[in-house]
CSV table of C-alpha atoms and ligand atoms in Angstrom, one decimal:
chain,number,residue,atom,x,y,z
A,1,UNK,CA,9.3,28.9,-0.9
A,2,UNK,CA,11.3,26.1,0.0
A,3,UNK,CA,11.9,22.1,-1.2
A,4,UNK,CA,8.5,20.1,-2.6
A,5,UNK,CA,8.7,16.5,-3.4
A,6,UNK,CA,5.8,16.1,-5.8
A,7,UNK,CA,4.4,12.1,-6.7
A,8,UNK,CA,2.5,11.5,-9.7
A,9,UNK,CA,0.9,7.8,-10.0
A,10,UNK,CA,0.3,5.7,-13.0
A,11,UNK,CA,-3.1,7.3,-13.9
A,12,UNK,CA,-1.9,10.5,-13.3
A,13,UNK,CA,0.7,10.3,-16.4
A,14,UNK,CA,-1.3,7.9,-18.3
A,15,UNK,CA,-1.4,9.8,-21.6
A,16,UNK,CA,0.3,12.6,-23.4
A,17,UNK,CA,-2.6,15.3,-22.0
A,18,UNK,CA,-2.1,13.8,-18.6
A,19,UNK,CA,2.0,14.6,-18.8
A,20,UNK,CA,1.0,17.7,-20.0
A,21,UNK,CA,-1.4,18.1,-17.1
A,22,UNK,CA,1.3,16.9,-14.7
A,23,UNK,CA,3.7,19.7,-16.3
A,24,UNK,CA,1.7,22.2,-15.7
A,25,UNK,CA,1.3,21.4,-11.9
A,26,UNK,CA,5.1,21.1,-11.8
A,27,UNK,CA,6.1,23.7,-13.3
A,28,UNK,CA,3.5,26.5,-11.4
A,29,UNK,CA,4.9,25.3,-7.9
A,30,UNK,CA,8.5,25.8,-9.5
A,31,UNK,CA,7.4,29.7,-11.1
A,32,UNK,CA,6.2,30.3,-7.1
A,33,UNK,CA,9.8,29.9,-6.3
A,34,UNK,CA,10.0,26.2,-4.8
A,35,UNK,CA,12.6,23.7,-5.6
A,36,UNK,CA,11.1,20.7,-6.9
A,37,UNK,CA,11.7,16.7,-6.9
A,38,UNK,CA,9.6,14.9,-9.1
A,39,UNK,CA,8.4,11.4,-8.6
A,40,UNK,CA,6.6,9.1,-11.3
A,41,UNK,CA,5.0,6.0,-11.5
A,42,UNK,CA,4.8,4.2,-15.3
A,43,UNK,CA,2.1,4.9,-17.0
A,44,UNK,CA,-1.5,3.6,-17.0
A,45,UNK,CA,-1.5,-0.2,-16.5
A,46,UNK,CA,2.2,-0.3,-17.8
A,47,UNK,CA,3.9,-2.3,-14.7
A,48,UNK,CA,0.9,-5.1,-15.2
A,49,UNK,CA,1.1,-4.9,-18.9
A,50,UNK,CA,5.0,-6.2,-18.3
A,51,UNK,CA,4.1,-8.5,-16.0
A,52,UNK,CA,1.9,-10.2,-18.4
A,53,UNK,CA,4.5,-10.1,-20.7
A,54,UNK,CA,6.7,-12.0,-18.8
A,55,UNK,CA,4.0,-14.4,-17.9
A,56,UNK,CA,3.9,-15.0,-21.2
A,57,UNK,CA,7.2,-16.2,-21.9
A,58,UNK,CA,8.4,-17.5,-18.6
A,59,UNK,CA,5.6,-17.9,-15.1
A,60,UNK,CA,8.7,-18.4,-12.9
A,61,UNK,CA,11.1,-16.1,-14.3
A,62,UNK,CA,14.2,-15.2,-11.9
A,63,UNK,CA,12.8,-12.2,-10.1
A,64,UNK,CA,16.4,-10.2,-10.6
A,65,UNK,CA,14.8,-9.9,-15.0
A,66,UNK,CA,11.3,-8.9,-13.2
A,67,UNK,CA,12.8,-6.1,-11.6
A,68,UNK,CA,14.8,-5.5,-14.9
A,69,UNK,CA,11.4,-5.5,-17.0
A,70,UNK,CA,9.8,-3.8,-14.3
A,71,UNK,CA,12.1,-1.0,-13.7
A,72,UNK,CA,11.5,0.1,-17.8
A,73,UNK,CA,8.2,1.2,-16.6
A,74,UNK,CA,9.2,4.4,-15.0
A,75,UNK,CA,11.7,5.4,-17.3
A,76,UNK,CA,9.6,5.8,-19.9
A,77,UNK,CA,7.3,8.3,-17.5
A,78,UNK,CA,10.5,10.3,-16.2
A,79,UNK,CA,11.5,11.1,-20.1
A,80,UNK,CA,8.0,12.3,-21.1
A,81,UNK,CA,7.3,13.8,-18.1
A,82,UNK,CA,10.9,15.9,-18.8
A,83,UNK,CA,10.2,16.0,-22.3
A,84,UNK,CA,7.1,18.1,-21.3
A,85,UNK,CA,8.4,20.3,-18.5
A,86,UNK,CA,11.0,21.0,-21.5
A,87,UNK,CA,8.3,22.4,-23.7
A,88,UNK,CA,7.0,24.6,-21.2
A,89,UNK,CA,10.2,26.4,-21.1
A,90,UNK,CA,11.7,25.3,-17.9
A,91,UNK,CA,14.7,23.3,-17.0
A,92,UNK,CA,14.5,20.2,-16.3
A,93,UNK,CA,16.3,16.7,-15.8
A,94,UNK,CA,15.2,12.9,-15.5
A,95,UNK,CA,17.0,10.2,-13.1
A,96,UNK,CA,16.5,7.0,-12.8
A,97,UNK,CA,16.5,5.5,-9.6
A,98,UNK,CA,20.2,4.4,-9.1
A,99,UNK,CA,20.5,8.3,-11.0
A,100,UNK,CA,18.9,9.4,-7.9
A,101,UNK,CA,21.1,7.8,-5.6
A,102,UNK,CA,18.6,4.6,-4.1
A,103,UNK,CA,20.2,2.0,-2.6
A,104,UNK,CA,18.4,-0.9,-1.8
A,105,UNK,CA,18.5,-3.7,-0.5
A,106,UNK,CA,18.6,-7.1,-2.2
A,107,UNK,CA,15.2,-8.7,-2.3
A,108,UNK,CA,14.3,-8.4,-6.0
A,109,UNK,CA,10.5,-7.4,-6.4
A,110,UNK,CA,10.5,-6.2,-3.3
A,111,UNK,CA,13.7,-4.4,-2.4
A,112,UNK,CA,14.0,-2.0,1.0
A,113,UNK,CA,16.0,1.2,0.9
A,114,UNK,CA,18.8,1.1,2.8
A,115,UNK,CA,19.5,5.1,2.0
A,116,UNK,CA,19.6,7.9,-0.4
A,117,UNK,CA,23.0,9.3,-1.7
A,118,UNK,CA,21.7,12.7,-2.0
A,119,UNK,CA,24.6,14.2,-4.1
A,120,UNK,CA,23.1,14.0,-7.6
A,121,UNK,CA,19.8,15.1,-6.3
A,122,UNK,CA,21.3,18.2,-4.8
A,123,UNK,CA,23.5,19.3,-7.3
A,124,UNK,CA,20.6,19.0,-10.0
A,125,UNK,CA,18.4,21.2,-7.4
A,126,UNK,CA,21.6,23.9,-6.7
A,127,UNK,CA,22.0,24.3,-10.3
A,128,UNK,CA,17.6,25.4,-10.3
A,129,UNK,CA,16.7,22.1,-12.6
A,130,UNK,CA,13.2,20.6,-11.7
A,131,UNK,CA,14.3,16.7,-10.8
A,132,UNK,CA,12.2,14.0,-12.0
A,133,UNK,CA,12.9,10.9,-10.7
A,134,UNK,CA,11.6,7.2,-11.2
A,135,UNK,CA,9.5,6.0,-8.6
A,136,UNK,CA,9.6,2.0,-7.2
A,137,UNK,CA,13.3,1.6,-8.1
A,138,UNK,CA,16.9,1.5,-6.8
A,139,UNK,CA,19.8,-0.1,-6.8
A,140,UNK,CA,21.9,-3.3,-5.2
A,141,UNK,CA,25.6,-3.5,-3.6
A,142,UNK,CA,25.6,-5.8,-6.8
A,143,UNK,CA,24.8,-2.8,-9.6
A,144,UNK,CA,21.8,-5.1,-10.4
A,145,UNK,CA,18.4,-2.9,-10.4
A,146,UNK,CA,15.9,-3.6,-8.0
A,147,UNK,CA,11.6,-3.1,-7.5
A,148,UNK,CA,10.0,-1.7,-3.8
A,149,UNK,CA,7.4,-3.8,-4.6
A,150,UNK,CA,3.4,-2.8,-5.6
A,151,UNK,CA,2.6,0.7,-5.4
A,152,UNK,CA,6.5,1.6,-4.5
A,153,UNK,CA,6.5,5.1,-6.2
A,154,UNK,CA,4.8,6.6,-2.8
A,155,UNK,CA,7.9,5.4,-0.8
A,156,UNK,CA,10.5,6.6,-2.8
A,157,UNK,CA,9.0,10.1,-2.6
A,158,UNK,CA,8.8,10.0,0.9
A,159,UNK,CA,12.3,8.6,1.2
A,160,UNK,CA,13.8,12.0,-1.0
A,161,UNK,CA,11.2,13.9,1.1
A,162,UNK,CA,12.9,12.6,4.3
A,163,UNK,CA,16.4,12.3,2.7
A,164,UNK,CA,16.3,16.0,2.0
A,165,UNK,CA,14.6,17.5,4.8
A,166,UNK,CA,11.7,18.9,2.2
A,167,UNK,CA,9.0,21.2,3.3
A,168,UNK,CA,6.3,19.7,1.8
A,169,UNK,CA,5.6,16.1,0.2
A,170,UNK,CA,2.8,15.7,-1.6
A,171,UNK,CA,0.9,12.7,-2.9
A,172,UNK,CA,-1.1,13.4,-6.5
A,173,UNK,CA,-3.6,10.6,-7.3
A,174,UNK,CA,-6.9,9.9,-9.3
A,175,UNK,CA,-9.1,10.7,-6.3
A,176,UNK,CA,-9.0,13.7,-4.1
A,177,UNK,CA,-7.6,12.4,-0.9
A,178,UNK,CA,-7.9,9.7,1.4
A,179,UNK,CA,-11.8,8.8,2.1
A,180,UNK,CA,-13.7,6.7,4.6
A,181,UNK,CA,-13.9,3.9,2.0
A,182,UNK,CA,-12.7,3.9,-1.6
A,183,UNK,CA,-14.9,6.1,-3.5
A,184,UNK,CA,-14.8,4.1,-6.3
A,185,UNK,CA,-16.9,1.3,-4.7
A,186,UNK,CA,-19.0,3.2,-1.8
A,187,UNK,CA,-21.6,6.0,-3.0
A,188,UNK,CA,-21.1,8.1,1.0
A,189,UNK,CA,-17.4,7.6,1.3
A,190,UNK,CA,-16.5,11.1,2.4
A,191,UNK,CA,-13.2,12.6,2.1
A,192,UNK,CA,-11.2,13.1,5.6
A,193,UNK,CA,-9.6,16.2,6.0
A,194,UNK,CA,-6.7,14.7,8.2
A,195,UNK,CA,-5.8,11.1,9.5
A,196,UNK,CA,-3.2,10.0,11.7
A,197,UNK,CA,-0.1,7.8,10.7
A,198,UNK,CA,-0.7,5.2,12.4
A,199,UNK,CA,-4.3,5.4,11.7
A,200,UNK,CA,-3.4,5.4,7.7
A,201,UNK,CA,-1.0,2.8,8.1
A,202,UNK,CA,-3.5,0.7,9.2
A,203,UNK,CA,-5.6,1.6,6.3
A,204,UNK,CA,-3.0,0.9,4.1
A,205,UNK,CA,-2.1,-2.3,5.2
A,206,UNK,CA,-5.9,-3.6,5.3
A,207,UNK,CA,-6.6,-3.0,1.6
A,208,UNK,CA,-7.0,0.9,1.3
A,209,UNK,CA,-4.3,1.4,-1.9
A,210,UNK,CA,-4.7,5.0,-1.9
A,211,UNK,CA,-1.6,5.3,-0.3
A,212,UNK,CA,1.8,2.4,0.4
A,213,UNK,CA,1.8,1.2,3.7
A,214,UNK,CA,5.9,1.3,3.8
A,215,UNK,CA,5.5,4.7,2.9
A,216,UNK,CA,3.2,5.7,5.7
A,217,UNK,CA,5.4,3.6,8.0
A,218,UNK,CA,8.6,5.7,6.9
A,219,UNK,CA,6.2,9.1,6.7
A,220,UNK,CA,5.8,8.5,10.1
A,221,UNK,CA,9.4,7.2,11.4
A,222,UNK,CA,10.8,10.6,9.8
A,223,UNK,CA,8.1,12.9,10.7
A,224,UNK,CA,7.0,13.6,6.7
A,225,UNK,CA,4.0,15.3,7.0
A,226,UNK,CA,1.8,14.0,3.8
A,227,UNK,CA,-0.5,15.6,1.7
A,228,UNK,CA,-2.6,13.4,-0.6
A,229,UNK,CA,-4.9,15.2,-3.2
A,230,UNK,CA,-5.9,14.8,-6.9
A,231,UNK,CA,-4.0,16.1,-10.0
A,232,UNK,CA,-7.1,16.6,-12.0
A,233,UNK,CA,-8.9,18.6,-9.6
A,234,UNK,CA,-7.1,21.2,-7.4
A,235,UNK,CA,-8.9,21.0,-4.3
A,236,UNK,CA,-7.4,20.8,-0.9
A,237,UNK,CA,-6.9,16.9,-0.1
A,238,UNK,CA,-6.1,14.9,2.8
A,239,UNK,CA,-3.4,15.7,5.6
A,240,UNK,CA,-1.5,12.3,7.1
A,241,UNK,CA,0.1,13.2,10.1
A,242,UNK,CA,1.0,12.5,14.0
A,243,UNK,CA,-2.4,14.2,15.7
A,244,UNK,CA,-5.8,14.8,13.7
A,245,UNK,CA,-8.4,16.7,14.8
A,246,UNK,CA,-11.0,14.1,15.6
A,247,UNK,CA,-13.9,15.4,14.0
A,248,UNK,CA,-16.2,13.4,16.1
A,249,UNK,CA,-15.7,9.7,14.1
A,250,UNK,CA,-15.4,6.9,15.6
A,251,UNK,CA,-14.0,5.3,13.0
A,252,UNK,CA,-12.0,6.6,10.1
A,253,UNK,CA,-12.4,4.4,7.5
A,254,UNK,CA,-13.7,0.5,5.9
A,255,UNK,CA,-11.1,-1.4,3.8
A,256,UNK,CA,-11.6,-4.7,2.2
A,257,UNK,CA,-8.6,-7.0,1.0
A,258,UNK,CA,-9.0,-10.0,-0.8
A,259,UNK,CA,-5.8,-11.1,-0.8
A,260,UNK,CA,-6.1,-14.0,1.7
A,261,UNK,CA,-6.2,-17.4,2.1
A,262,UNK,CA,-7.8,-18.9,4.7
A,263,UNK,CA,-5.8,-22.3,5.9
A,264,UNK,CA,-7.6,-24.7,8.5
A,265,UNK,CA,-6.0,-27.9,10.5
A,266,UNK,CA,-8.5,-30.0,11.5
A,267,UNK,CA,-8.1,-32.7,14.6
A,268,UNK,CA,-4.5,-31.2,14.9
A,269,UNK,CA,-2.9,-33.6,17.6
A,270,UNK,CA,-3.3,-30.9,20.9
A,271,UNK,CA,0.3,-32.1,22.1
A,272,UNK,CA,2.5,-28.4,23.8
A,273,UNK,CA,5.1,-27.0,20.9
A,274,UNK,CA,3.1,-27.9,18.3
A,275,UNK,CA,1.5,-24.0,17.5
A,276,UNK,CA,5.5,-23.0,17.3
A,277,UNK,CA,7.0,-26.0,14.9
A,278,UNK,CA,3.6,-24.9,12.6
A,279,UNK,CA,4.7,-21.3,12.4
A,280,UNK,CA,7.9,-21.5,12.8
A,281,UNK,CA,7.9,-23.6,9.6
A,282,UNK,CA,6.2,-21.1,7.8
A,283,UNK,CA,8.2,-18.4,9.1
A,284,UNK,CA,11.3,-20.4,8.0
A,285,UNK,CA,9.7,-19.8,4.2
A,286,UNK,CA,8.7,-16.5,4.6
A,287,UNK,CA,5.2,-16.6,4.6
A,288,UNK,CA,3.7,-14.3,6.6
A,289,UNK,CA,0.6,-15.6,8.8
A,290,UNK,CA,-2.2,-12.5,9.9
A,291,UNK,CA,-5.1,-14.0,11.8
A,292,UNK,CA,-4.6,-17.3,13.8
A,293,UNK,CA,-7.4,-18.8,15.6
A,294,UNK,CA,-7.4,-21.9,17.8
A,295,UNK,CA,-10.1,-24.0,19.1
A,296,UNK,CA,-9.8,-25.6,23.0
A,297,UNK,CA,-8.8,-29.0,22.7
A,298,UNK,CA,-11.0,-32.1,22.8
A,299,UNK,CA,-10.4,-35.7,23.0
A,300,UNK,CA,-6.8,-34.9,22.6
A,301,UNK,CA,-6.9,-33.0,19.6
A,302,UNK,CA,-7.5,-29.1,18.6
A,303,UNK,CA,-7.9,-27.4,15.5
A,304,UNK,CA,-5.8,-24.2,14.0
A,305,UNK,CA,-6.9,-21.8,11.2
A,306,UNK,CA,-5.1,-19.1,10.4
A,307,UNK,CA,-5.0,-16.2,7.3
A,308,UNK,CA,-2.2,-15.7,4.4
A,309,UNK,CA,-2.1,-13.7,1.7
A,310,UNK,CA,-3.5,-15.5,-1.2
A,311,UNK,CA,0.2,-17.2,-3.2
A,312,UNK,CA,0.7,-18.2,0.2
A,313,UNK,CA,-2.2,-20.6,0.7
A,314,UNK,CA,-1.1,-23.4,-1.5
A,315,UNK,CA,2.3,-22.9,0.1
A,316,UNK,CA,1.5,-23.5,3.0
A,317,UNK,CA,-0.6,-26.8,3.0
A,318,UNK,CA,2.1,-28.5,1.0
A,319,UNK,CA,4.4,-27.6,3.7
A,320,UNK,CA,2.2,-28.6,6.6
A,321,UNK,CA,1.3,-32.2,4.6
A,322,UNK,CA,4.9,-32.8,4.7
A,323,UNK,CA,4.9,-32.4,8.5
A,324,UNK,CA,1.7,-33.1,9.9
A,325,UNK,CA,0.2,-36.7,10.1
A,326,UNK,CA,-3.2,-37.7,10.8
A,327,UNK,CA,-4.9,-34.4,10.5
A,328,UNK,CA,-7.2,-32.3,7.4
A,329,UNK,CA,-5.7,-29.4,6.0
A,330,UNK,CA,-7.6,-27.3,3.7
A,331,UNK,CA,-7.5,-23.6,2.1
A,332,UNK,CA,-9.6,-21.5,1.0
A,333,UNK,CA,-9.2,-18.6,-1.1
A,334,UNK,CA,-12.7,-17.1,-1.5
A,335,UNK,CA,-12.8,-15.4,1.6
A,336,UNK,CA,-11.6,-11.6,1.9
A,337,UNK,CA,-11.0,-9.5,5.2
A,338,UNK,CA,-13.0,-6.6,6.1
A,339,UNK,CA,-12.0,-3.7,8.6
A,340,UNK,CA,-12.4,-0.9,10.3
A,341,UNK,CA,-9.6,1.5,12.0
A,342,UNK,CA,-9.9,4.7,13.7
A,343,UNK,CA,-8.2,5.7,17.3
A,344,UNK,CA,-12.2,6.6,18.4
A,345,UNK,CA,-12.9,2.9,19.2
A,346,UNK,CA,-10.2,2.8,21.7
A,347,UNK,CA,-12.6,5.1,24.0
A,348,UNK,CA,-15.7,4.0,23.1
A,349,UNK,CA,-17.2,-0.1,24.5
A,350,UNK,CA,-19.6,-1.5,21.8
A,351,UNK,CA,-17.9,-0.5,18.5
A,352,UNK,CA,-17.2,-4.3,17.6
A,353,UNK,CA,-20.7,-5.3,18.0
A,354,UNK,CA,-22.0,-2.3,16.1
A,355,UNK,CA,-19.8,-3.5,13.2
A,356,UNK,CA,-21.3,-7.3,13.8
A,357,UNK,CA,-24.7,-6.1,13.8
A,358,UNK,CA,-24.3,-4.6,10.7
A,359,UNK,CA,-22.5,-7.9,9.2
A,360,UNK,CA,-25.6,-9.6,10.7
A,361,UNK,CA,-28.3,-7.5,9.3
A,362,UNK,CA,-26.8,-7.9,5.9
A,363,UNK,CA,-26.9,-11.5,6.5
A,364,UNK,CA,-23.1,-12.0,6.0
A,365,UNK,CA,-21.5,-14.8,8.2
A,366,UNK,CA,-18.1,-13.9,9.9
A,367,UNK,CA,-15.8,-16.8,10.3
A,368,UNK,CA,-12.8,-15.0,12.0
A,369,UNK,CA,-12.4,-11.8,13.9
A,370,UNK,CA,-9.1,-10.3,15.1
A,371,UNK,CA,-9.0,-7.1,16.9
A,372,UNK,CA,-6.2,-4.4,17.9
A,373,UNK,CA,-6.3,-0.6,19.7
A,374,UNK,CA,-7.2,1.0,16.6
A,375,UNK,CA,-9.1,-1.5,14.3
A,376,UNK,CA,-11.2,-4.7,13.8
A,377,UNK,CA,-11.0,-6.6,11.1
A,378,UNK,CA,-13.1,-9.8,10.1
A,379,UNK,CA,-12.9,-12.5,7.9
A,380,UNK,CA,-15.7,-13.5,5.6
A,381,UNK,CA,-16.9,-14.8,2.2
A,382,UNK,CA,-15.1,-13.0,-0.8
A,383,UNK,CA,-18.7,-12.8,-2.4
A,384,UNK,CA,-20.0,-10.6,0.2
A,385,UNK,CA,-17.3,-8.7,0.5
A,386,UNK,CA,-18.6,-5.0,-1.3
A,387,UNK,CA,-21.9,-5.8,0.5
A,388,UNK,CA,-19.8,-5.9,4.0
A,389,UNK,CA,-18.3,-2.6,2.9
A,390,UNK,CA,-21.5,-0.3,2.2
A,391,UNK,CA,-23.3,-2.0,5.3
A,392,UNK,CA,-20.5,-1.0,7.7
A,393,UNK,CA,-19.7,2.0,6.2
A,394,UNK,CA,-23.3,3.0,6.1
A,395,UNK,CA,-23.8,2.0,10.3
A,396,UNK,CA,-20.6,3.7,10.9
A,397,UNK,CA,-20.1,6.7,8.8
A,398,UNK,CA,-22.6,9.8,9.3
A,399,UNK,CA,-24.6,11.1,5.8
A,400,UNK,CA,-23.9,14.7,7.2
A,401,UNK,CA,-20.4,14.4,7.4
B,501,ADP,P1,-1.8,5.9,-8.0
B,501,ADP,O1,-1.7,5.3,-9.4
B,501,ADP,O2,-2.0,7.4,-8.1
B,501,ADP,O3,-0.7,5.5,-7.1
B,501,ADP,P2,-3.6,4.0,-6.8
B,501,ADP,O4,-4.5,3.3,-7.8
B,501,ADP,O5,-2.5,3.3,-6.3
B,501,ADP,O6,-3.2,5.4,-7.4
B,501,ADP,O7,-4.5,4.5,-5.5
B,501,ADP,C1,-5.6,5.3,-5.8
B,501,ADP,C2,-6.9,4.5,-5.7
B,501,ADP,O8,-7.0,4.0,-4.4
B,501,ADP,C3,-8.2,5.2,-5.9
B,501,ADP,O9,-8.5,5.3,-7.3
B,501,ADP,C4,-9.2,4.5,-5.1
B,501,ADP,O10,-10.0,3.7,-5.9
B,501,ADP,C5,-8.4,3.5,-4.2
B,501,ADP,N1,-8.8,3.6,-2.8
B,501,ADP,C6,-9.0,2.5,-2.0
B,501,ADP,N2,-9.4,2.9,-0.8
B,501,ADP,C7,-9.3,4.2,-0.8
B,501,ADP,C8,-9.6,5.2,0.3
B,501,ADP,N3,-10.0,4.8,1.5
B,501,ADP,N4,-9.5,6.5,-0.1
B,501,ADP,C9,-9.1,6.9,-1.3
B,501,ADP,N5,-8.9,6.0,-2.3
B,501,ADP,C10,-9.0,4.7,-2.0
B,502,LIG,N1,4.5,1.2,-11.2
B,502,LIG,C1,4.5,0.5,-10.0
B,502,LIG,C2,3.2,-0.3,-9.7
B,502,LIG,O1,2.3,-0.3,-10.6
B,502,LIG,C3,4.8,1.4,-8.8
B,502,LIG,C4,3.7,2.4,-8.4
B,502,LIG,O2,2.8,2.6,-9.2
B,502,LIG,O3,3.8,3.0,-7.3
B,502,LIG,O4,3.1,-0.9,-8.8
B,503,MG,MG1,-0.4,3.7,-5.9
C-alpha cells in the first residue's frame, strides 16, 4: 500500500482495447489499496500525426501553436483513459497538465519544469479518485501551454513521482524492460534485470528511446527508483537505480542514433582562439556540438570536425561561411553514432579495441571515436549503422545471458 505513479506511452493507449487494457492495470493496483497517479502519452502516432498537420499548413509555424497542437494529444488519452476507469466502476478524474499543477519553463517545444503545485493532485488523491494526468505538458508564467519535448510523458511521471514522495514509479511500455539493444532491431538483445542511472542516462542520451534521458537525469537527482516493464505482458521488468548488481557484463547495452550531422573545416587557419570564436558562435545559437575532433597543425593550418544533431548541420555551415575565410566547410548527414555504456569497462583495459575489432571484422570504417568512464561511442556511415549494432552486440553480449 502506499502512492504509485503509473506511465502509459503512446502504444500502450493506442486503441479502445488498449485503454481498456491500461484500465484494467490501473484499477487492480488501486483494488490492492494503493493510491494512484496516472500518466499518459497521446495515442499511437497522434503527436507525429499533428506535427504533419502543421507541416502541412505552416513548416515554420511559431513554436507557442506547436505546443498548442501538440498539447491536444494527451488530452484526448486522459479522457478515454478516465472514461474507461469509469466503466469499470471506480472513481476517477482527468487533468491536464497545468490541471496538474506543471509549471514550466518558457521554451516552447521543449519546456523544463520549474515545479509541481501539488495541491490539485493531492486533494483528488485525499478524496480516493484514481488521477490521470497528461504527460509532456505544463504551463508558462504567461498561461500559455507548453511541450517537454520528444518522449516528455516519462518526465512528467517522474516529476509527480518526486513531487509527491511516491513509493513506486513505474514505466509501462511496448517491450518488457530495458535490454542490451532495442529488441526490435537485435535478435540476442536480452532484458537487464537492473541498470544504474547514470548507466541508463547514458543509454538514453545515445539513442536507446526506451526511456527520456531528462527523466533518468531527474530519476536520479531525486532518488526515484524506476521500474520499466510492459503493459501487455505482466512480467517483472527492468529496475533503474543508484547500484546494480553487476551480473558479470562488461557492458550494458549498444545504442545507435542517427540524429547527427557530421560538420568538417578543412585548412582551418591554425592561429590560438580560433577553436573558442568557432564554438562559441555556435553556442551563441544554441546548437549543441557532441564530438569535436582536431587534426595537428601543418603548414599553418589545421582542420576541425565536429558532430550535431541532424537540423543543426545546415545551421551551422551557414554560420561558419559567414565567419570563416579561406577554408572548406562541409556536412554530412549520413553518418549515425554507435555506442556502448556500462560502468564494467572502467575496470577492464581493451574494451575499446574489442568494440573496433568488431567494427573491423564487419568491415565498417569508423571516422570518429569519443570516449568517457562509462561508454564509447563511434561515429560511422548511417548505412552500416544496424550492421554495427548486431556485430557489437554480438562480441560483447553473452548468448547464455
Ligand atoms: P512509449 O510509447 O511507451 O514511450 P517508446 O517508443 O518511446 O515507448 O520506447 C519504447 C521503444 O524503445 C521500444 O519499442 C524499443 O523499440 C525502443 N528501444 C530502443 N532501445 C531499447 C533498449 N535498449 N531497450 C528497450 N527498448 C528499446
Ligand atoms: N506524445 C509525446 C511524444 O510522442 C510525448 C511522449 O510520448 O512521451 O513525444
Ligand atoms: Mg517514450
Amino acid at each position: 500500500m502506499g502512492l504509485i505513479v503509473q506511465k502509459f506511452g503512446g502504444s500502450s493507449v493506442a486503441n479502445a482495447e488498449r485503454v481498456m487494457n491500461v484500465a484494467r492495470i490501473v484499477t487492480d493496483t488501486y483494488k490492492k489499496g494503493n493510491d494512484v497517479i496516472v500518466v499518459v502519452s497521446a495515442q499511437g502516432d497522434t503527436t507525429d500525426d499533428l506535427i504533419e498537420k502543421a507541416n502541412e499548413i505552416n513548416p515554420n509555424a511559431a513554436k507557442r501553436e506547436m505546443d498548442q497542437l501538440l498539447t491536444a494529444g494527451e488530452q484526448i488519452s486522459i479522457s478515454l483513459l478516465a472514461m474507461a476507469i469509469e466503466k469499470l466502476g471506480f472513481p476517477v478524474i482527468s487533468l491536464l497538465g497545468w490541471q496538474a499543477g506543471f509549471n514550466t519553463n518558457s521554451i516552447y517545444t521543449a519546456a523544463r519544469i520549474k515545479n509541481i503545485r501539488p495541491n490539485r493532485l493531492q486533494a483528488e488523491i485525499a478524496k480516493h479518485n484514481i488521477v490521470v494526468v497528461a504527460g509532456f505538458q505544463g504551463i508558462n508564467r504567461y498561461d500559455d501551454l507548453t511541450t517537454l519535448g520528444r518522449g516528455g510523458s516519462d518526465t512528467s511521471a517522474v516529476a509527480i513521482a518526486a513531487a509527491l514522495k511516491a513509493d513506486k514509479c513505474q514505466i509501462f511500455t511496448d517491450v518488457e524492460g530495458v535490454y542490451t539493444a532495442d529488441p526490435r532491431k537485435v535478435e540476442n538483445a536480452k532484458k537487464l534485470k537492473e541498470i544504474t542511472y547514470d548507466e541508463m542516462l547514458e543509454l538514453a542520451t545515445l539513442g536507446a528511446q526506451v526511456l527520456n534521458n531528462r527523466s533518468v537525469e531527474m530519476a536520479k537527482k531525486y532518488g526515484v527508483e524506476l521500474e520499466v516493464l510492459s503493459s501487455l505482458n505482466p512480467v517483472p521488468g527492468t529496475i533503474v537505480k543508484e547500484v546494480a548488481k553487476m551480473e558479470k557484463m562488461l557492458i550494458r547495452g549498444v545504442t545507435k542514433d542517427k540524429d547527427v550531422a557530421l560538420v568538417s573545416i578543412l585548412n582551418l587557419q591554425d592561429t590560438p582562439g580560433i577553436a573558442f570564436k568557432i564554438f562559441s558562435k555556435l553556442s551563441s545559437k544554441n546548437i549543441n556540438v557532441d564530438i569535436i575532433l582536431q587534426s595537428i597543425g601543418r603548414d599553418g593550418t589545421k582542420d576541425l570536425v565536429f558532430t550535431v544533431s541532424k537540423d543543426n548541420g545546415p545551421v551551422a555551415v551557414e554560420l561558419l561561411e559567414d565567419m570563416l575565410d579561406n577554408c572548406t566547410i562541409k556536412c554530412n548527414t549520413e553518418v549515425a553514432k554507435v555506442s556502448i555504456v556500462g560502468a564494467g569497462m572502467e575496470s577492464h583495459p581493451g574494451t575499446a579495441s574489442k568494440m573496433f575489432e568488431a567494427l573491423y571484422e564487419s568491415n565498417i570504417n569508423i571516422q570518429m571515436i569519443s570516449t568517457s568512464e562509462i561508454k564509447i561511442s563511434v561515429v560511422i556511415d548511417a548505412e552500416a549503422a544496424d550492421r554495427a549494432v548486431s556485430a557489437v552486440h554480438k562480441a560483447f553480449i553473452p548468448n547464455e545471458l
